[in-house]
Amino acid sequence: MGFEPGGMAEKLGNRYEGRWIAKQLLRLLNEEIKSVTVELIGPNERGVDLLVVKKDDTRQLQQCKARFGNRESWSIGTLRSKGILDHLKDHLSRDPKQEFALVSAIPARTFGDICDSARNSNDNPKDFHRYQTQDVGEERRKIFCDFCDALGLDPNIEDDLGRAFDYLKHTYIELFPDDRTWSDLLTRTDFLLTGNPETVISVLLTYAENNYMYRKPIYVDELRRYLAEKHGIYPKQLAHDQRIGPAVEELQKQFSDSIQPGLIDGTVIPRVETSRVIQSISNGQDVVVHGAAGYGKSGVLYELTEYLYQQNIPYLPIRLDRRIPDKNAKQFGEDLGLPESPAYALAGLTADRKCVLILDQLDAIRWTAAHSSSAMDVCKELLRQVRSLRRTGKNIIIVFACRTFDMKNDPEIKNLLDDSGGQGIAKIPVKEFSDDQLKEIIGPDINALTNAQKRILSCPQNLAIWLELRNEGVTPGFHSATELMGRFWENRRRLLEEQAKISAGQMDAFLAPLLDYMENNGEISAPASMVTKAPTVRDAFVSFGILQLGAGRISFCHQRYLDYLIAERLLQIIYQ
């Protein structure tokens, strides 16, 4: 039955189209498609309500027509009278690789069957015409002839037959019954997203209008961020979930959480090095950020991720000291919760937009003596994949971070980061703070420091330690970075003993197996399960900024904390 005539028919038609768009946005959130564009501009606008880009990059132009009067199905005549066949011919003639879909609540059964037959043929138009239209029955013969006639084609002419065959192969009839649209949307929404399903659908229905997203591609990461930040709507954790977006968001959060506690005074200090990295990325060049230990390489990457987030540039950050690659890139991706290699997963998520793969702590691979060879092979494979993706038109960049010493002296790292295939990597050094930066950060207290102390505090990690101690009312005397680190550990041990009521013996008993594991296994993190028997001590070490938990691993907040403890223990052995 047709819609009630008059203004009500237009309202119901708009409601139908809106619900179809909401369904496509749900498909986008489930990563069944790459992007959705509501309303188009230019040549594609005529007779098209939205554009869907499929996972294989096929563009499907969709026209929504809920009904046609009181008719119960579409015939070639009604498709012709509504201009739908003209739109089909116009779009498929302009780009034969595109698809055209009619979305309707009423079927076009025989015509849709012929389109399916064209896709299920041997790709020979003559065989299709003879065996799949002419010899099948009068109804098919007539519909095919009417179709050709409506498009001004003569099936007896070889070229015209070929065009008709191509049009049919790229035409789809999407049956979307209007009597079940709402209940189906509620069910799908409740399955995918948190929150009241009716509220979620209402948000999706108005997303394009309220966010000026008409005529612009809508991507899954942008839509998911909007739902979370503006409406508190999140994807549900599904069993055997293969979606890339939630896994990438989790890795972004883990990266941020691992660095944010170590920021100087808890804030980002703008670095000129970050601007240079951004410029290299804009120029389409891969980057390695390098510097001495404690100079703030991870801080530069943290600032970079904030910029990428603000600019809606998708990124995937991975700390190699906590996520040690093994076997191959695909296995590495699966270990991270991705369905594929990190490079391929990121490129698949972002369609044709610029995206950035970030590998921090590349030098940590040197510590993993048991896995360093395969881990470095995985990094090489990821670099090859990124460059291969760029050759196919993907706009993807890879950014490494590494200690300068390792970049220059470790043969494997040096080989990885040297010019490869004529596509050099921009090497951006991270330097100490300038005198002006130091004065701005420290304030008037800088006048009480000697020149030697200022040089030591120009290292961001040393400065962070000194500021943390100062903020706690301690103004430590020091003549070297090692002495400053010693003052830090003295302070932390005192606080653990006085405030957390943890004795020196408990501290040593807690740290000993962690240090043993990291030394013996050549790693800078340990399984979190190692410290489950001492939760009170563990939580205190985390609370006082010594240890971090994440991704089933426990590690020191900065590698230099571990370096100091190992050196301290070694000295005790030497003294003995």
Coordinates of C-alpha atoms in Angstrom, one line a residue:
M1 CA 0.0 0.0 0.0
G2 CA 1.3 3.5 -0.9
F3 CA 1.9 6.3 1.5
E4 CA -1.0 8.7 2.4
P5 CA -1.0 11.4 -0.4
G6 CA 0.0 15.0 0.1
G7 CA 2.5 16.4 2.6
M8 CA 2.3 13.3 4.7
A9 CA 3.8 11.2 1.8
E10 CA 6.8 13.6 1.7
K11 CA 7.3 13.3 5.5
L12 CA 7.1 9.5 5.4
G13 CA 9.5 9.5 2.5
N14 CA 12.0 11.6 4.4
R15 CA 11.6 9.4 7.4
Y16 CA 12.3 6.3 5.3
E17 CA 15.5 7.9 3.8
G18 CA 16.7 9.0 7.3
R19 CA 16.3 5.5 8.7
W20 CA 18.2 4.1 5.7
I21 CA 21.0 6.6 6.4
A22 CA 21.0 5.6 10.1
K23 CA 21.4 1.9 9.0
Q24 CA 24.4 2.9 6.9
L25 CA 26.0 4.7 9.8
L26 CA 25.5 1.6 11.9
R27 CA 27.2 -0.4 9.2
L28 CA 30.0 2.1 9.3
L29 CA 30.3 1.7 13.1
N30 CA 30.5 -2.0 12.6
E31 CA 33.2 -1.4 10.0
E32 CA 31.3 -3.2 7.2
I33 CA 31.9 -0.2 5.0
K34 CA 34.6 2.6 4.8
S35 CA 32.6 5.8 4.6
V36 CA 29.2 7.3 4.0
T37 CA 28.4 10.6 2.3
V38 CA 24.9 12.1 2.8
E39 CA 23.9 14.3 -0.2
L40 CA 26.4 14.8 -2.9
I41 CA 27.7 17.7 -5.0
G42 CA 28.6 17.9 -8.6
P43 CA 28.0 15.2 -11.2
N44 CA 27.1 12.6 -8.6
E45 CA 24.3 14.7 -7.1
R46 CA 21.6 14.0 -9.6
G47 CA 19.2 11.3 -8.4
V48 CA 21.5 10.2 -5.6
D49 CA 20.8 10.5 -1.8
L50 CA 24.0 9.1 -0.4
L51 CA 27.3 7.5 -1.4
V52 CA 28.7 4.4 0.4
V53 CA 32.3 3.4 -0.1
K54 CA 32.7 -0.4 0.4
K55 CA 35.6 -2.2 2.1
D56 CA 37.1 -2.9 -1.4
D57 CA 36.9 0.8 -2.2
T58 CA 33.9 0.4 -4.6
R59 CA 31.7 3.5 -4.7
Q60 CA 28.0 2.8 -4.5
L61 CA 25.6 5.6 -5.3
Q62 CA 22.3 5.0 -3.6
Q63 CA 18.8 6.5 -4.4
C64 CA 16.1 6.0 -1.9
K65 CA 12.5 5.6 -3.2
A66 CA 10.3 4.1 -0.5
R67 CA 7.3 3.6 -2.8
F68 CA 5.7 4.6 -6.0
G69 CA 2.0 5.4 -5.4
N70 CA 0.0 2.3 -4.7
R71 CA 2.1 0.0 -6.7
E72 CA 3.4 -3.1 -5.0
S73 CA 6.5 -3.5 -7.1
W74 CA 8.8 -1.6 -9.5
S75 CA 8.4 -2.3 -13.2
I76 CA 10.8 -1.1 -16.0
G77 CA 8.1 1.4 -16.9
T78 CA 7.8 2.9 -13.4
L79 CA 11.6 3.0 -13.0
R80 CA 11.7 4.8 -16.3
S81 CA 8.9 7.2 -15.5
K82 CA 10.6 8.2 -12.2
G83 CA 13.9 8.9 -13.9
I84 CA 15.7 6.2 -12.0
L85 CA 17.0 4.5 -15.2
D86 CA 18.2 7.8 -16.5
H87 CA 20.2 8.3 -13.3
L88 CA 21.5 4.8 -13.5
K89 CA 22.8 5.3 -17.0
D90 CA 24.2 8.7 -16.3
H91 CA 26.3 7.6 -13.3
L92 CA 27.4 4.2 -14.7
S93 CA 28.4 5.7 -18.0
R94 CA 30.5 8.4 -16.3
D95 CA 32.4 5.8 -14.2
P96 CA 31.8 2.1 -15.1
K97 CA 33.5 1.0 -11.8
Q98 CA 30.8 2.7 -9.7
E99 CA 27.7 0.9 -8.6
F100 CA 24.1 2.2 -8.5
A101 CA 21.6 1.0 -6.0
L102 CA 17.9 1.7 -5.7
V103 CA 16.7 1.4 -2.1
S104 CA 13.0 0.8 -1.7
A105 CA 10.4 -0.8 0.4
I106 CA 8.8 -2.4 -2.6
P107 CA 10.6 -5.0 -4.7
A108 CA 11.7 -5.1 -8.4
R109 CA 11.9 -8.8 -8.3
T110 CA 12.5 -9.9 -11.9
F111 CA 14.7 -6.9 -12.8
G112 CA 16.7 -7.5 -9.6
D113 CA 17.1 -11.2 -10.6
I114 CA 18.4 -10.2 -14.0
C115 CA 21.0 -7.9 -12.3
D116 CA 22.1 -10.8 -10.1
S117 CA 22.3 -13.1 -13.1
A118 CA 24.6 -10.6 -14.9
R119 CA 26.9 -10.7 -11.9
N120 CA 26.7 -14.5 -11.8
S121 CA 27.6 -14.9 -15.5
N122 CA 30.8 -15.8 -17.4
D123 CA 31.3 -12.1 -18.2
N124 CA 30.4 -12.8 -21.9
P125 CA 27.5 -10.4 -22.9
K126 CA 26.4 -12.7 -25.8
D127 CA 26.2 -15.8 -23.6
F128 CA 24.3 -13.8 -20.9
H129 CA 21.8 -12.5 -23.5
R130 CA 21.2 -15.9 -25.0
Y131 CA 21.2 -18.2 -22.0
Q132 CA 20.2 -16.0 -19.1
T133 CA 17.5 -13.7 -20.6
Q134 CA 16.3 -15.1 -24.0
D135 CA 16.1 -18.8 -23.1
V136 CA 14.8 -18.4 -19.6
G137 CA 11.2 -17.2 -20.2
E138 CA 9.0 -14.5 -21.7
E139 CA 9.0 -12.3 -18.6
R140 CA 12.8 -12.1 -18.5
R141 CA 13.0 -11.5 -22.3
K142 CA 10.5 -8.7 -22.1
I143 CA 12.1 -7.0 -19.0
F144 CA 15.5 -7.1 -20.6
C145 CA 14.2 -5.7 -23.9
D146 CA 12.3 -2.9 -22.0
F147 CA 15.4 -2.1 -20.1
C148 CA 17.5 -1.7 -23.2
D149 CA 14.8 0.3 -24.9
A150 CA 14.5 2.7 -21.8
L151 CA 18.3 3.3 -22.1
G152 CA 18.2 3.7 -25.9
L153 CA 20.2 0.6 -26.5
D154 CA 19.8 -2.1 -29.1
P155 CA 20.7 -5.6 -27.8
N156 CA 21.3 -6.8 -31.4
I157 CA 24.2 -4.4 -31.6
E158 CA 27.3 -5.8 -29.9
D159 CA 28.5 -2.5 -28.3
D160 CA 25.0 -1.7 -27.0
L161 CA 24.6 -5.3 -25.6
G162 CA 27.9 -4.9 -23.8
R163 CA 26.9 -1.6 -22.2
A164 CA 23.5 -3.0 -21.1
F165 CA 25.3 -6.0 -19.6
D166 CA 27.8 -3.7 -17.7
Y167 CA 24.9 -1.5 -16.4
L168 CA 23.1 -4.6 -15.1
K169 CA 26.3 -5.9 -13.4
H170 CA 26.7 -2.7 -11.5
T171 CA 23.0 -2.2 -10.5
Y172 CA 21.6 -3.3 -7.2
I173 CA 18.0 -3.4 -5.7
E174 CA 18.2 -3.0 -1.9
L175 CA 14.9 -4.0 -0.4
F176 CA 14.4 -2.1 2.9
P177 CA 10.8 -2.8 4.1
D178 CA 9.4 0.3 5.9
D179 CA 7.2 -1.8 8.2
R180 CA 10.3 -3.3 9.9
T181 CA 12.9 -0.5 9.7
W182 CA 12.4 0.8 13.2
S183 CA 12.5 -2.5 15.0
D184 CA 15.5 -3.7 13.0
L185 CA 17.4 -0.5 13.7
L186 CA 16.6 -0.8 17.4
T187 CA 17.9 -4.4 17.4
R188 CA 21.1 -3.6 15.5
T189 CA 21.8 -0.5 17.7
D190 CA 21.3 -2.4 20.9
F191 CA 23.7 -5.0 19.7
L192 CA 26.5 -2.6 18.7
L193 CA 26.3 0.4 21.1
T194 CA 25.7 1.3 24.7
G195 CA 22.9 3.6 25.8
N196 CA 19.2 3.7 25.0
P197 CA 18.8 2.5 21.4
E198 CA 16.1 5.0 20.5
T199 CA 18.3 7.8 21.8
V200 CA 21.2 6.5 19.8
I201 CA 19.2 6.3 16.6
S202 CA 17.9 9.9 17.1
V203 CA 21.6 11.0 17.4
L204 CA 22.5 9.2 14.2
L205 CA 19.5 10.6 12.3
T206 CA 20.6 14.2 13.0
Y207 CA 24.4 13.7 12.9
A208 CA 25.0 15.0 9.4
E209 CA 22.7 18.0 9.8
N210 CA 23.9 19.0 13.3
N211 CA 27.6 18.7 12.4
Y212 CA 27.7 20.2 8.9
M213 CA 28.5 16.8 7.5
Y214 CA 26.4 17.0 4.3
R215 CA 28.4 16.4 1.2
K216 CA 31.5 15.3 3.2
P217 CA 32.6 11.7 3.8
I218 CA 31.7 10.4 7.3
Y219 CA 34.4 8.1 8.7
V220 CA 34.1 5.6 11.5
D221 CA 36.7 7.1 13.9
E222 CA 35.2 10.6 13.6
L223 CA 31.6 9.3 14.2
R224 CA 32.7 7.1 17.1
R225 CA 34.5 10.0 18.7
Y226 CA 31.4 12.2 18.3
L227 CA 29.2 9.6 19.9
A228 CA 31.5 9.1 22.9
E229 CA 32.5 12.7 23.6
K230 CA 29.1 14.4 23.0
H231 CA 26.7 11.7 24.0
G232 CA 28.5 9.1 26.1
I233 CA 27.7 6.4 23.6
Y234 CA 30.4 3.7 23.2
P235 CA 30.9 0.5 21.1
K236 CA 30.1 -2.6 23.0
Q237 CA 32.8 -5.2 23.5
L238 CA 31.6 -8.0 21.2
A239 CA 32.8 -11.6 21.4
H240 CA 35.6 -12.3 18.9
D241 CA 35.4 -8.6 17.9
Q242 CA 37.4 -8.0 14.6
R243 CA 36.6 -4.3 14.4
I244 CA 39.7 -2.1 14.0
G245 CA 38.4 1.1 15.5
P246 CA 37.9 0.0 19.1
A247 CA 41.3 -1.7 19.1
V248 CA 43.0 1.4 17.8
E249 CA 41.3 3.6 20.4
E250 CA 42.4 1.2 23.1
L251 CA 46.0 1.4 21.9
Q252 CA 45.8 5.2 21.7
K253 CA 44.6 5.3 25.3
Q254 CA 47.4 2.9 26.5
F255 CA 50.0 5.1 24.8
S256 CA 48.6 8.3 26.3
D257 CA 48.3 6.7 29.8
S258 CA 51.9 5.5 29.7
I259 CA 53.4 8.9 28.9
Q260 CA 51.0 11.5 30.5
P261 CA 52.0 10.8 34.2
G262 CA 55.6 11.6 33.3
L263 CA 55.0 14.9 31.7
I264 CA 56.7 17.9 33.4
D265 CA 54.2 19.3 35.9
G266 CA 51.6 17.1 34.1
T267 CA 51.4 19.4 31.0
V268 CA 52.7 19.4 27.5
I269 CA 55.6 21.7 26.9
P270 CA 55.6 22.7 23.2
R271 CA 58.7 21.5 21.4
V272 CA 60.1 22.8 18.2
E273 CA 60.9 19.2 17.3
T274 CA 57.2 18.4 17.2
S275 CA 56.6 21.1 14.6
R276 CA 59.4 19.6 12.5
V277 CA 57.8 16.1 12.7
I278 CA 54.5 17.6 11.7
Q279 CA 56.1 19.3 8.7
S280 CA 57.8 16.1 7.6
I281 CA 54.5 14.2 7.9
S282 CA 52.8 17.0 5.8
N283 CA 55.5 16.5 3.2
G284 CA 54.8 12.7 3.1
Q285 CA 58.1 11.7 4.6
D286 CA 58.7 9.0 7.2
V287 CA 60.4 10.2 10.4
V288 CA 62.7 9.0 13.2
V289 CA 62.8 11.1 16.3
H290 CA 66.1 10.5 18.2
G291 CA 67.9 11.9 21.2
A292 CA 69.7 11.0 24.4
A293 CA 68.0 9.1 27.2
G294 CA 65.6 11.4 29.1
Y295 CA 65.5 14.1 26.4
G296 CA 61.8 13.8 25.9
K297 CA 61.4 11.7 22.7
S298 CA 58.1 10.2 24.0
G299 CA 57.0 13.6 25.1
V300 CA 57.4 14.8 21.5
L301 CA 55.4 11.9 20.3
Y302 CA 52.7 12.6 22.9
E303 CA 52.5 16.2 21.7
L304 CA 52.3 14.8 18.1
T305 CA 49.4 12.5 19.0
E306 CA 47.5 15.5 20.5
Y307 CA 48.0 17.4 17.3
L308 CA 46.8 14.4 15.2
Y309 CA 43.8 14.0 17.4
Q310 CA 42.8 17.7 17.1
Q311 CA 43.2 17.6 13.3
N312 CA 41.2 14.4 13.0
I313 CA 44.2 12.6 11.5
P314 CA 43.9 8.9 12.4
Y315 CA 47.0 7.5 14.1
L316 CA 48.1 4.2 15.7
P317 CA 50.8 4.6 18.5
I318 CA 52.7 1.5 19.8
R319 CA 55.4 1.4 22.5
L320 CA 57.8 -1.3 21.6
D321 CA 59.1 -1.6 25.1
R322 CA 55.7 -2.8 26.2
R323 CA 54.5 -4.5 23.0
I324 CA 57.5 -6.6 21.8
P325 CA 57.0 -7.7 18.1
D326 CA 57.4 -11.3 17.3
K327 CA 57.2 -13.6 14.3
N328 CA 55.7 -11.3 11.7
A329 CA 53.7 -8.1 11.2
K330 CA 50.4 -10.0 11.0
Q331 CA 51.0 -11.8 14.2
F332 CA 52.1 -8.6 15.9
G333 CA 48.8 -7.0 14.9
E334 CA 46.8 -9.9 16.2
D335 CA 48.8 -9.7 19.5
L336 CA 47.7 -6.0 19.7
G337 CA 44.0 -6.9 19.2
L338 CA 43.9 -6.0 15.5
P339 CA 42.8 -8.3 12.7
E340 CA 45.8 -7.7 10.6
S341 CA 49.3 -6.0 10.5
P342 CA 49.2 -2.6 12.2
A343 CA 50.0 -0.9 8.9
Y344 CA 47.3 -2.7 7.0
A345 CA 44.7 -2.3 9.8
L346 CA 45.4 1.5 10.1
A347 CA 45.2 2.0 6.3
G348 CA 42.0 0.0 6.1
L349 CA 40.4 2.0 8.9
T350 CA 41.2 5.4 7.4
A351 CA 40.2 4.9 3.7
D352 CA 42.1 7.6 1.6
R353 CA 42.9 10.0 4.5
K354 CA 46.3 10.7 5.8
C355 CA 47.2 8.4 8.8
V356 CA 50.3 7.9 10.9
L357 CA 51.8 4.7 12.4
I358 CA 54.0 5.5 15.5
L359 CA 56.5 3.1 16.8
D360 CA 58.1 4.4 20.1
Q361 CA 61.1 3.0 21.9
L362 CA 62.6 1.3 19.0
D363 CA 65.9 1.0 20.9
A364 CA 64.0 -1.2 23.5
I365 CA 64.3 -4.0 21.0
R366 CA 68.0 -4.2 21.8
W367 CA 67.1 -5.1 25.4
T368 CA 65.0 -8.1 24.3
A369 CA 68.0 -10.4 23.6
A370 CA 65.7 -13.4 23.1
H371 CA 63.5 -11.7 20.5
S372 CA 65.5 -8.9 19.0
S373 CA 66.1 -10.5 15.7
S374 CA 62.5 -11.3 14.9
A375 CA 61.3 -8.0 16.5
M376 CA 63.6 -6.0 14.2
D377 CA 62.4 -8.1 11.2
V378 CA 58.8 -7.1 12.1
C379 CA 59.7 -3.4 12.2
K380 CA 61.4 -3.8 8.8
E381 CA 58.3 -5.5 7.5
L382 CA 56.1 -2.7 8.8
L383 CA 58.2 -0.1 7.0
R384 CA 58.0 -2.1 3.8
Q385 CA 54.3 -2.3 4.1
V386 CA 53.9 1.4 4.7
R387 CA 55.9 2.2 1.6
S388 CA 54.1 -0.4 -0.4
L389 CA 50.7 1.1 0.7
R390 CA 51.9 4.6 -0.4
R391 CA 52.7 3.2 -3.8
T392 CA 49.1 2.0 -4.1
G393 CA 47.8 5.5 -3.3
K394 CA 47.4 5.2 0.5
N395 CA 48.4 8.3 2.5
I396 CA 50.2 6.6 5.4
I397 CA 53.4 7.7 7.2
I398 CA 55.5 5.9 9.8
V399 CA 57.2 7.6 12.7
F400 CA 59.9 5.9 14.9
A401 CA 61.5 7.1 18.1
C402 CA 64.9 5.9 19.1
R403 CA 68.0 6.8 21.2
T404 CA 70.6 8.5 19.1
F405 CA 73.3 6.1 20.4
D406 CA 71.4 3.1 19.1
M407 CA 70.4 4.8 15.9
K408 CA 74.1 5.4 15.1
N409 CA 75.7 2.2 16.6
D410 CA 73.3 -0.7 16.5
P411 CA 73.7 -2.3 13.1
E412 CA 70.1 -3.5 12.8
I413 CA 68.6 -0.2 13.8
K414 CA 71.1 1.7 11.7
N415 CA 70.2 -0.4 8.7
L416 CA 66.5 0.0 9.3
L417 CA 66.6 3.8 9.5
D418 CA 69.2 4.5 6.8
D419 CA 68.0 5.4 3.3
S420 CA 65.9 2.5 2.0
G421 CA 65.1 2.2 -1.7
G422 CA 65.7 5.9 -2.2
Q423 CA 63.0 6.9 0.3
G424 CA 65.0 8.5 3.1
I425 CA 63.7 8.9 6.6
A426 CA 63.8 12.4 8.1
K427 CA 66.0 12.3 11.2
I428 CA 64.9 14.8 13.7
P429 CA 67.0 15.2 16.9
V430 CA 65.4 16.0 20.2
K431 CA 67.6 18.3 22.1
E432 CA 67.8 19.6 25.7
F433 CA 65.8 22.6 26.8
S434 CA 67.2 26.1 26.0
D435 CA 68.1 28.5 28.7
D436 CA 64.9 30.5 27.9
Q437 CA 62.7 27.4 28.2
L438 CA 64.4 26.4 31.4
K439 CA 63.8 29.9 32.9
E440 CA 60.2 29.9 31.9
I441 CA 59.5 26.4 33.4
I442 CA 61.4 26.8 36.6
G443 CA 60.7 30.4 37.4
P444 CA 62.5 32.5 40.0
D445 CA 64.1 29.4 41.6
I446 CA 66.5 29.2 38.6
N447 CA 68.6 31.9 40.2
A448 CA 69.5 29.6 43.0
L449 CA 71.0 27.0 40.6
T450 CA 74.6 26.8 39.4
N451 CA 75.4 26.7 35.7
A452 CA 76.3 23.0 36.1
Q453 CA 72.9 22.3 37.7
K454 CA 71.1 24.2 34.9
R455 CA 72.9 22.0 32.3
I456 CA 71.7 18.9 34.2
L457 CA 68.1 20.2 34.4
S458 CA 68.1 21.1 30.7
C459 CA 67.5 17.3 30.2
P460 CA 63.6 17.0 30.4
Q461 CA 63.7 13.8 32.5
N462 CA 66.1 15.4 35.1
L463 CA 63.9 18.5 35.1
A464 CA 60.8 16.4 35.7
I465 CA 62.4 14.7 38.7
W466 CA 63.6 18.0 40.2
L467 CA 60.3 19.7 39.8
E468 CA 58.4 16.8 41.3
L469 CA 60.7 16.9 44.3
R470 CA 60.4 20.7 44.6
N471 CA 56.6 20.5 44.4
E472 CA 56.8 18.1 47.4
G473 CA 58.8 20.7 49.4
V474 CA 62.2 19.1 48.8
T475 CA 65.0 21.1 47.2
P476 CA 67.7 18.5 46.6
G477 CA 71.3 19.3 46.3
F478 CA 73.0 17.5 43.4
H479 CA 76.1 17.7 41.3
S480 CA 75.3 15.1 38.6
A481 CA 72.3 13.5 37.0
T482 CA 73.1 10.3 38.8
E483 CA 73.1 12.1 42.1
L484 CA 69.7 13.7 41.3
M485 CA 68.3 10.3 40.5
G486 CA 69.6 9.0 43.8
R487 CA 67.8 11.9 45.6
F488 CA 64.6 10.8 43.7
W489 CA 64.9 7.3 45.0
E490 CA 65.7 8.4 48.5
N491 CA 62.6 10.6 48.5
R492 CA 60.4 7.8 47.1
R493 CA 61.6 5.2 49.6
R494 CA 61.0 7.7 52.4
L495 CA 57.5 8.4 51.2
L496 CA 56.7 4.7 50.7
E497 CA 57.9 4.1 54.3
E498 CA 56.2 7.0 56.0
Q499 CA 52.9 7.4 54.1
A500 CA 52.3 3.9 52.7
K501 CA 53.8 2.1 55.7
I502 CA 56.0 -0.1 53.5
S503 CA 59.2 -1.2 55.1
A504 CA 62.6 -1.1 53.3
G505 CA 62.6 -4.9 53.4
Q506 CA 59.2 -5.1 51.7
M507 CA 60.4 -2.7 49.0
D508 CA 63.5 -4.8 48.3
A509 CA 61.5 -8.0 48.3
F510 CA 59.0 -6.5 45.9
L511 CA 61.6 -5.1 43.5
A512 CA 64.1 -8.0 43.5
P513 CA 62.0 -10.5 41.3
L514 CA 61.1 -7.7 38.9
L515 CA 64.7 -6.7 38.4
D516 CA 65.8 -10.3 38.1
Y517 CA 63.2 -10.9 35.4
M518 CA 64.1 -7.8 33.4
E519 CA 67.8 -8.5 33.6
N520 CA 67.6 -12.2 32.9
N521 CA 65.1 -11.9 30.1
G522 CA 66.5 -8.7 28.5
E523 CA 63.2 -6.9 28.8
I524 CA 62.2 -3.5 30.3
S525 CA 58.8 -4.7 31.5
A526 CA 57.5 -7.8 33.2
P527 CA 54.2 -9.7 33.4
A528 CA 51.8 -8.0 35.7
S529 CA 51.0 -11.3 37.2
M530 CA 54.3 -11.3 39.0
V531 CA 53.1 -8.7 41.4
T532 CA 49.6 -9.8 42.1
K533 CA 50.6 -11.3 45.5
A534 CA 51.6 -7.9 46.8
P535 CA 48.8 -5.6 45.6
T536 CA 49.3 -3.0 48.4
V537 CA 53.0 -2.6 47.6
R538 CA 52.3 -2.6 43.9
D539 CA 49.6 0.1 44.1
A540 CA 51.9 2.2 46.3
F541 CA 54.7 2.1 43.7
V542 CA 52.1 3.0 41.0
S543 CA 50.7 5.8 43.1
F544 CA 54.1 7.4 43.7
G545 CA 54.9 7.4 40.0
I546 CA 57.5 4.6 40.0
L547 CA 55.7 1.8 38.2
Q548 CA 53.0 1.7 35.5
L549 CA 50.5 -1.0 34.7
G550 CA 49.2 -1.6 31.2
A551 CA 48.4 -4.3 28.6
G552 CA 49.1 -7.1 31.1
R553 CA 52.6 -5.8 31.8
I554 CA 54.3 -3.8 34.6
S555 CA 57.2 -1.4 33.9
F556 CA 59.0 1.5 35.4
C557 CA 57.6 4.9 34.5
H558 CA 60.9 5.7 32.8
Q559 CA 63.6 3.4 31.7
R560 CA 66.2 5.5 33.6
Y561 CA 64.6 4.4 36.9
L562 CA 65.3 0.8 35.9
D563 CA 68.8 1.7 34.7
Y564 CA 69.6 3.3 38.1
L565 CA 68.3 0.3 40.2
I566 CA 70.3 -2.1 38.1
A567 CA 73.5 0.0 38.4
E568 CA 72.8 0.4 42.2
R569 CA 72.5 -3.3 42.6
L570 CA 75.6 -4.0 40.6
L571 CA 77.6 -1.5 42.7
Q572 CA 76.5 -3.3 45.8
I573 CA 77.8 -6.6 44.4
I574 CA 81.1 -5.0 43.5
Y575 CA 81.5 -3.5 47.0
Q576 CA 80.8 -6.9 48.5

